[in-house]
């Protein structure tokens, strides 16, 4: 009986470690809400994440999916990002504790840097610096 208990405890520890590892590997994930922050907050955050990690994963549930698609399209149309992967799924969410699960649509879009990303970001930074100098 002790061997079984020890095996179950080891299984729980391994599952907890795997969960922690997968959470730590997603340092470049942005979970988008369409109510909490303005659209260009997420666009600028995605640019910063791409500078640091070379790619960014945009994730959203339900009504925020349109916001994620818009962010991805802005980055692509400005020549900053290229689509690497799009994943869609449904997730069961509980509205209140004890309530029955409600399926919600989920999207994850993985974007990578384009070859011109660094060049475009440097040009934008130089333009901002010039504007700041004009104001002073």
JSON list of C-alpha atoms in Angstrom, two decimals:
[
{"chain": "A", "resi": 1, "resn": "UNK", "atom": "CA", "xyz": [0.00, 0.00, 0.00]},
{"chain": "A", "resi": 2, "resn": "UNK", "atom": "CA", "xyz": [2.87, 2.39, 0.77]},
{"chain": "A", "resi": 3, "resn": "UNK", "atom": "CA", "xyz": [4.33, 1.83, -2.71]},
{"chain": "A", "resi": 4, "resn": "UNK", "atom": "CA", "xyz": [1.05, 2.89, -4.33]},
{"chain": "A", "resi": 5, "resn": "UNK", "atom": "CA", "xyz": [0.83, 6.01, -2.16]},
{"chain": "A", "resi": 6, "resn": "UNK", "atom": "CA", "xyz": [4.43, 6.91, -3.00]},
{"chain": "A", "resi": 7, "resn": "UNK", "atom": "CA", "xyz": [3.72, 6.41, -6.73]},
{"chain": "A", "resi": 8, "resn": "UNK", "atom": "CA", "xyz": [0.66, 8.69, -6.56]},
{"chain": "A", "resi": 9, "resn": "UNK", "atom": "CA", "xyz": [2.64, 11.38, -4.71]},
{"chain": "A", "resi": 10, "resn": "UNK", "atom": "CA", "xyz": [5.41, 11.22, -7.33]},
{"chain": "A", "resi": 11, "resn": "UNK", "atom": "CA", "xyz": [2.80, 11.52, -10.08]},
{"chain": "A", "resi": 12, "resn": "UNK", "atom": "CA", "xyz": [1.32, 14.64, -8.45]},
{"chain": "A", "resi": 13, "resn": "UNK", "atom": "CA", "xyz": [4.76, 16.23, -8.10]},
{"chain": "A", "resi": 14, "resn": "UNK", "atom": "CA", "xyz": [5.58, 15.51, -11.76]},
{"chain": "A", "resi": 15, "resn": "UNK", "atom": "CA", "xyz": [2.24, 16.98, -12.90]},
{"chain": "A", "resi": 16, "resn": "UNK", "atom": "CA", "xyz": [2.80, 20.12, -10.80]},
{"chain": "A", "resi": 17, "resn": "UNK", "atom": "CA", "xyz": [6.31, 20.51, -12.25]},
{"chain": "A", "resi": 18, "resn": "UNK", "atom": "CA", "xyz": [5.00, 20.12, -15.81]},
{"chain": "A", "resi": 19, "resn": "UNK", "atom": "CA", "xyz": [2.32, 22.75, -15.15]},
{"chain": "A", "resi": 20, "resn": "UNK", "atom": "CA", "xyz": [4.90, 25.16, -13.74]},
{"chain": "A", "resi": 21, "resn": "UNK", "atom": "CA", "xyz": [7.24, 24.56, -16.70]},
{"chain": "A", "resi": 22, "resn": "UNK", "atom": "CA", "xyz": [4.54, 25.24, -19.29]},
{"chain": "A", "resi": 23, "resn": "UNK", "atom": "CA", "xyz": [3.53, 28.45, -17.48]},
{"chain": "A", "resi": 24, "resn": "UNK", "atom": "CA", "xyz": [7.15, 29.64, -17.34]},
{"chain": "A", "resi": 25, "resn": "UNK", "atom": "CA", "xyz": [7.73, 28.92, -21.04]},
{"chain": "A", "resi": 26, "resn": "UNK", "atom": "CA", "xyz": [5.03, 31.42, -22.02]},
{"chain": "A", "resi": 27, "resn": "UNK", "atom": "CA", "xyz": [6.88, 34.62, -21.13]},
{"chain": "A", "resi": 28, "resn": "UNK", "atom": "CA", "xyz": [6.02, 35.94, -24.57]},
{"chain": "A", "resi": 29, "resn": "UNK", "atom": "CA", "xyz": [2.24, 35.40, -24.28]},
{"chain": "A", "resi": 30, "resn": "UNK", "atom": "CA", "xyz": [-0.18, 38.33, -24.18]},
{"chain": "A", "resi": 31, "resn": "UNK", "atom": "CA", "xyz": [-3.69, 37.53, -22.98]},
{"chain": "A", "resi": 32, "resn": "UNK", "atom": "CA", "xyz": [-5.86, 40.16, -24.63]},
{"chain": "A", "resi": 33, "resn": "UNK", "atom": "CA", "xyz": [-9.05, 41.61, -23.19]},
{"chain": "A", "resi": 34, "resn": "UNK", "atom": "CA", "xyz": [-11.30, 43.90, -25.19]},
{"chain": "A", "resi": 35, "resn": "UNK", "atom": "CA", "xyz": [-12.42, 45.82, -22.11]},
{"chain": "A", "resi": 36, "resn": "UNK", "atom": "CA", "xyz": [-9.32, 46.41, -19.97]},
{"chain": "A", "resi": 37, "resn": "UNK", "atom": "CA", "xyz": [-6.79, 48.19, -22.19]},
{"chain": "A", "resi": 38, "resn": "UNK", "atom": "CA", "xyz": [-6.90, 50.18, -25.44]},
{"chain": "A", "resi": 39, "resn": "UNK", "atom": "CA", "xyz": [-6.01, 48.42, -28.70]},
{"chain": "A", "resi": 40, "resn": "UNK", "atom": "CA", "xyz": [-2.66, 50.16, -29.23]},
{"chain": "A", "resi": 41, "resn": "UNK", "atom": "CA", "xyz": [-1.53, 49.23, -25.71]},
{"chain": "A", "resi": 42, "resn": "UNK", "atom": "CA", "xyz": [-1.50, 45.63, -26.94]},
{"chain": "A", "resi": 43, "resn": "UNK", "atom": "CA", "xyz": [0.08, 46.56, -30.30]},
{"chain": "A", "resi": 44, "resn": "UNK", "atom": "CA", "xyz": [2.97, 48.33, -28.54]},
{"chain": "A", "resi": 45, "resn": "UNK", "atom": "CA", "xyz": [3.31, 45.54, -25.97]},
{"chain": "A", "resi": 46, "resn": "UNK", "atom": "CA", "xyz": [3.50, 42.96, -28.78]},
{"chain": "A", "resi": 47, "resn": "UNK", "atom": "CA", "xyz": [6.27, 45.01, -30.45]},
{"chain": "A", "resi": 48, "resn": "UNK", "atom": "CA", "xyz": [8.23, 45.06, -27.19]},
{"chain": "A", "resi": 49, "resn": "UNK", "atom": "CA", "xyz": [7.76, 41.30, -26.69]},
{"chain": "A", "resi": 50, "resn": "UNK", "atom": "CA", "xyz": [8.98, 40.65, -30.24]},
{"chain": "A", "resi": 51, "resn": "UNK", "atom": "CA", "xyz": [12.09, 42.75, -29.57]},
{"chain": "A", "resi": 52, "resn": "UNK", "atom": "CA", "xyz": [12.84, 40.68, -26.46]},
{"chain": "A", "resi": 53, "resn": "UNK", "atom": "CA", "xyz": [11.77, 37.17, -27.56]},
{"chain": "A", "resi": 54, "resn": "UNK", "atom": "CA", "xyz": [11.71, 37.35, -31.42]},
{"chain": "A", "resi": 55, "resn": "UNK", "atom": "CA", "xyz": [8.09, 36.16, -31.34]},
{"chain": "A", "resi": 56, "resn": "UNK", "atom": "CA", "xyz": [4.87, 36.83, -29.45]},
{"chain": "A", "resi": 57, "resn": "UNK", "atom": "CA", "xyz": [1.77, 34.75, -28.79]},
{"chain": "A", "resi": 58, "resn": "UNK", "atom": "CA", "xyz": [-1.52, 36.64, -28.70]},
{"chain": "A", "resi": 59, "resn": "UNK", "atom": "CA", "xyz": [-4.30, 34.82, -26.87]},
{"chain": "A", "resi": 60, "resn": "UNK", "atom": "CA", "xyz": [-7.98, 35.67, -26.32]},
{"chain": "A", "resi": 61, "resn": "UNK", "atom": "CA", "xyz": [-11.33, 34.22, -25.32]},
{"chain": "A", "resi": 62, "resn": "UNK", "atom": "CA", "xyz": [-14.80, 34.95, -26.66]},
{"chain": "A", "resi": 63, "resn": "UNK", "atom": "CA", "xyz": [-15.51, 38.53, -27.71]},
{"chain": "A", "resi": 64, "resn": "UNK", "atom": "CA", "xyz": [-11.83, 39.51, -27.43]},
{"chain": "A", "resi": 65, "resn": "UNK", "atom": "CA", "xyz": [-10.94, 37.31, -30.42]},
{"chain": "A", "resi": 66, "resn": "UNK", "atom": "CA", "xyz": [-11.72, 40.16, -32.84]},
{"chain": "A", "resi": 67, "resn": "UNK", "atom": "CA", "xyz": [-9.29, 42.39, -30.90]},
{"chain": "A", "resi": 68, "resn": "UNK", "atom": "CA", "xyz": [-6.48, 39.80, -31.20]},
{"chain": "A", "resi": 69, "resn": "UNK", "atom": "CA", "xyz": [-7.06, 39.43, -34.94]},
{"chain": "A", "resi": 70, "resn": "UNK", "atom": "CA", "xyz": [-6.98, 43.24, -35.33]},
{"chain": "A", "resi": 71, "resn": "UNK", "atom": "CA", "xyz": [-3.70, 43.48, -33.39]},
{"chain": "A", "resi": 72, "resn": "UNK", "atom": "CA", "xyz": [-2.13, 40.74, -35.52]},
{"chain": "A", "resi": 73, "resn": "UNK", "atom": "CA", "xyz": [-3.30, 42.43, -38.74]},
{"chain": "A", "resi": 74, "resn": "UNK", "atom": "CA", "xyz": [-1.92, 45.84, -37.66]},
{"chain": "A", "resi": 75, "resn": "UNK", "atom": "CA", "xyz": [1.48, 44.28, -36.95]},
{"chain": "A", "resi": 76, "resn": "UNK", "atom": "CA", "xyz": [1.46, 42.34, -40.24]},
{"chain": "A", "resi": 77, "resn": "UNK", "atom": "CA", "xyz": [0.29, 45.29, -42.36]},
{"chain": "A", "resi": 78, "resn": "UNK", "atom": "CA", "xyz": [3.02, 47.51, -40.90]},
{"chain": "A", "resi": 79, "resn": "UNK", "atom": "CA", "xyz": [5.64, 44.94, -41.93]},
{"chain": "A", "resi": 80, "resn": "UNK", "atom": "CA", "xyz": [6.61, 44.10, -38.35]},
{"chain": "A", "resi": 81, "resn": "UNK", "atom": "CA", "xyz": [5.26, 40.57, -37.95]},
{"chain": "A", "resi": 82, "resn": "UNK", "atom": "CA", "xyz": [4.70, 37.38, -39.86]},
{"chain": "A", "resi": 83, "resn": "UNK", "atom": "CA", "xyz": [2.12, 34.75, -38.91]},
{"chain": "A", "resi": 84, "resn": "UNK", "atom": "CA", "xyz": [3.69, 31.52, -37.69]},
{"chain": "A", "resi": 85, "resn": "UNK", "atom": "CA", "xyz": [0.75, 29.62, -36.25]},
{"chain": "A", "resi": 86, "resn": "UNK", "atom": "CA", "xyz": [-2.97, 30.04, -35.50]},
{"chain": "A", "resi": 87, "resn": "UNK", "atom": "CA", "xyz": [-4.71, 27.73, -33.04]},
{"chain": "A", "resi": 88, "resn": "UNK", "atom": "CA", "xyz": [-8.40, 27.73, -32.22]},
{"chain": "A", "resi": 89, "resn": "UNK", "atom": "CA", "xyz": [-10.22, 25.75, -29.55]},
{"chain": "A", "resi": 90, "resn": "UNK", "atom": "CA", "xyz": [-13.07, 25.88, -27.08]},
{"chain": "A", "resi": 91, "resn": "UNK", "atom": "CA", "xyz": [-12.63, 26.07, -23.32]},
{"chain": "A", "resi": 92, "resn": "UNK", "atom": "CA", "xyz": [-15.24, 25.36, -20.67]},
{"chain": "A", "resi": 93, "resn": "UNK", "atom": "CA", "xyz": [-15.63, 28.36, -18.36]},
{"chain": "A", "resi": 94, "resn": "UNK", "atom": "CA", "xyz": [-17.82, 28.52, -15.26]},
{"chain": "A", "resi": 95, "resn": "UNK", "atom": "CA", "xyz": [-19.71, 31.80, -14.85]},
{"chain": "A", "resi": 96, "resn": "UNK", "atom": "CA", "xyz": [-20.04, 31.33, -11.07]},
{"chain": "A", "resi": 97, "resn": "UNK", "atom": "CA", "xyz": [-18.85, 28.66, -8.67]},
{"chain": "A", "resi": 98, "resn": "UNK", "atom": "CA", "xyz": [-21.02, 25.59, -8.89]},
{"chain": "A", "resi": 99, "resn": "UNK", "atom": "CA", "xyz": [-22.57, 26.77, -12.16]},
{"chain": "A", "resi": 100, "resn": "UNK", "atom": "CA", "xyz": [-22.50, 24.60, -15.25]},
{"chain": "A", "resi": 101, "resn": "UNK", "atom": "CA", "xyz": [-19.62, 25.07, -17.70]},
{"chain": "A", "resi": 102, "resn": "UNK", "atom": "CA", "xyz": [-20.17, 27.38, -20.67]},
{"chain": "A", "resi": 103, "resn": "UNK", "atom": "CA", "xyz": [-18.02, 26.73, -23.76]},
{"chain": "A", "resi": 104, "resn": "UNK", "atom": "CA", "xyz": [-15.99, 29.76, -24.91]},
{"chain": "A", "resi": 105, "resn": "UNK", "atom": "CA", "xyz": [-14.07, 30.13, -28.15]},
{"chain": "A", "resi": 106, "resn": "UNK", "atom": "CA", "xyz": [-10.30, 30.61, -27.77]},
{"chain": "A", "resi": 107, "resn": "UNK", "atom": "CA", "xyz": [-7.68, 31.74, -30.28]},
{"chain": "A", "resi": 108, "resn": "UNK", "atom": "CA", "xyz": [-3.91, 31.81, -30.06]},
{"chain": "A", "resi": 109, "resn": "UNK", "atom": "CA", "xyz": [-1.89, 33.54, -32.78]},
{"chain": "A", "resi": 110, "resn": "UNK", "atom": "CA", "xyz": [1.88, 33.13, -32.84]},
{"chain": "A", "resi": 111, "resn": "UNK", "atom": "CA", "xyz": [3.66, 35.99, -34.61]},
{"chain": "A", "resi": 112, "resn": "UNK", "atom": "CA", "xyz": [7.35, 36.22, -35.43]},
{"chain": "A", "resi": 113, "resn": "UNK", "atom": "CA", "xyz": [9.58, 39.12, -36.41]},
{"chain": "A", "resi": 114, "resn": "UNK", "atom": "CA", "xyz": [9.94, 39.99, -40.08]},
{"chain": "A", "resi": 115, "resn": "UNK", "atom": "CA", "xyz": [13.42, 40.49, -41.54]},
{"chain": "A", "resi": 116, "resn": "UNK", "atom": "CA", "xyz": [12.80, 44.26, -41.56]},
{"chain": "A", "resi": 117, "resn": "UNK", "atom": "CA", "xyz": [11.52, 44.40, -37.94]},
{"chain": "A", "resi": 118, "resn": "UNK", "atom": "CA", "xyz": [14.64, 45.88, -36.33]},
{"chain": "A", "resi": 119, "resn": "UNK", "atom": "CA", "xyz": [15.10, 48.33, -39.20]},
{"chain": "A", "resi": 120, "resn": "UNK", "atom": "CA", "xyz": [11.48, 49.54, -38.96]},
{"chain": "A", "resi": 121, "resn": "UNK", "atom": "CA", "xyz": [11.63, 49.85, -35.17]},
{"chain": "A", "resi": 122, "resn": "UNK", "atom": "CA", "xyz": [14.88, 51.87, -35.39]},
{"chain": "A", "resi": 123, "resn": "UNK", "atom": "CA", "xyz": [13.29, 54.20, -37.97]},
{"chain": "A", "resi": 124, "resn": "UNK", "atom": "CA", "xyz": [10.22, 54.69, -35.74]},
{"chain": "A", "resi": 125, "resn": "UNK", "atom": "CA", "xyz": [12.44, 55.43, -32.72]},
{"chain": "A", "resi": 126, "resn": "UNK", "atom": "CA", "xyz": [14.46, 57.98, -34.73]},
{"chain": "A", "resi": 127, "resn": "UNK", "atom": "CA", "xyz": [11.24, 59.64, -35.90]},
{"chain": "A", "resi": 128, "resn": "UNK", "atom": "CA", "xyz": [9.97, 59.88, -32.31]},
{"chain": "A", "resi": 129, "resn": "UNK", "atom": "CA", "xyz": [13.29, 61.36, -31.17]},
{"chain": "A", "resi": 130, "resn": "UNK", "atom": "CA", "xyz": [13.15, 63.98, -33.95]},
{"chain": "A", "resi": 131, "resn": "UNK", "atom": "CA", "xyz": [9.58, 64.93, -32.95]},
{"chain": "A", "resi": 132, "resn": "UNK", "atom": "CA", "xyz": [10.61, 65.23, -29.31]},
{"chain": "A", "resi": 133, "resn": "UNK", "atom": "CA", "xyz": [13.52, 67.47, -30.28]},
{"chain": "A", "resi": 134, "resn": "UNK", "atom": "CA", "xyz": [11.22, 69.71, -32.33]},
{"chain": "A", "resi": 135, "resn": "UNK", "atom": "CA", "xyz": [8.92, 70.16, -29.33]},
{"chain": "A", "resi": 136, "resn": "UNK", "atom": "CA", "xyz": [11.83, 71.25, -27.13]}
]
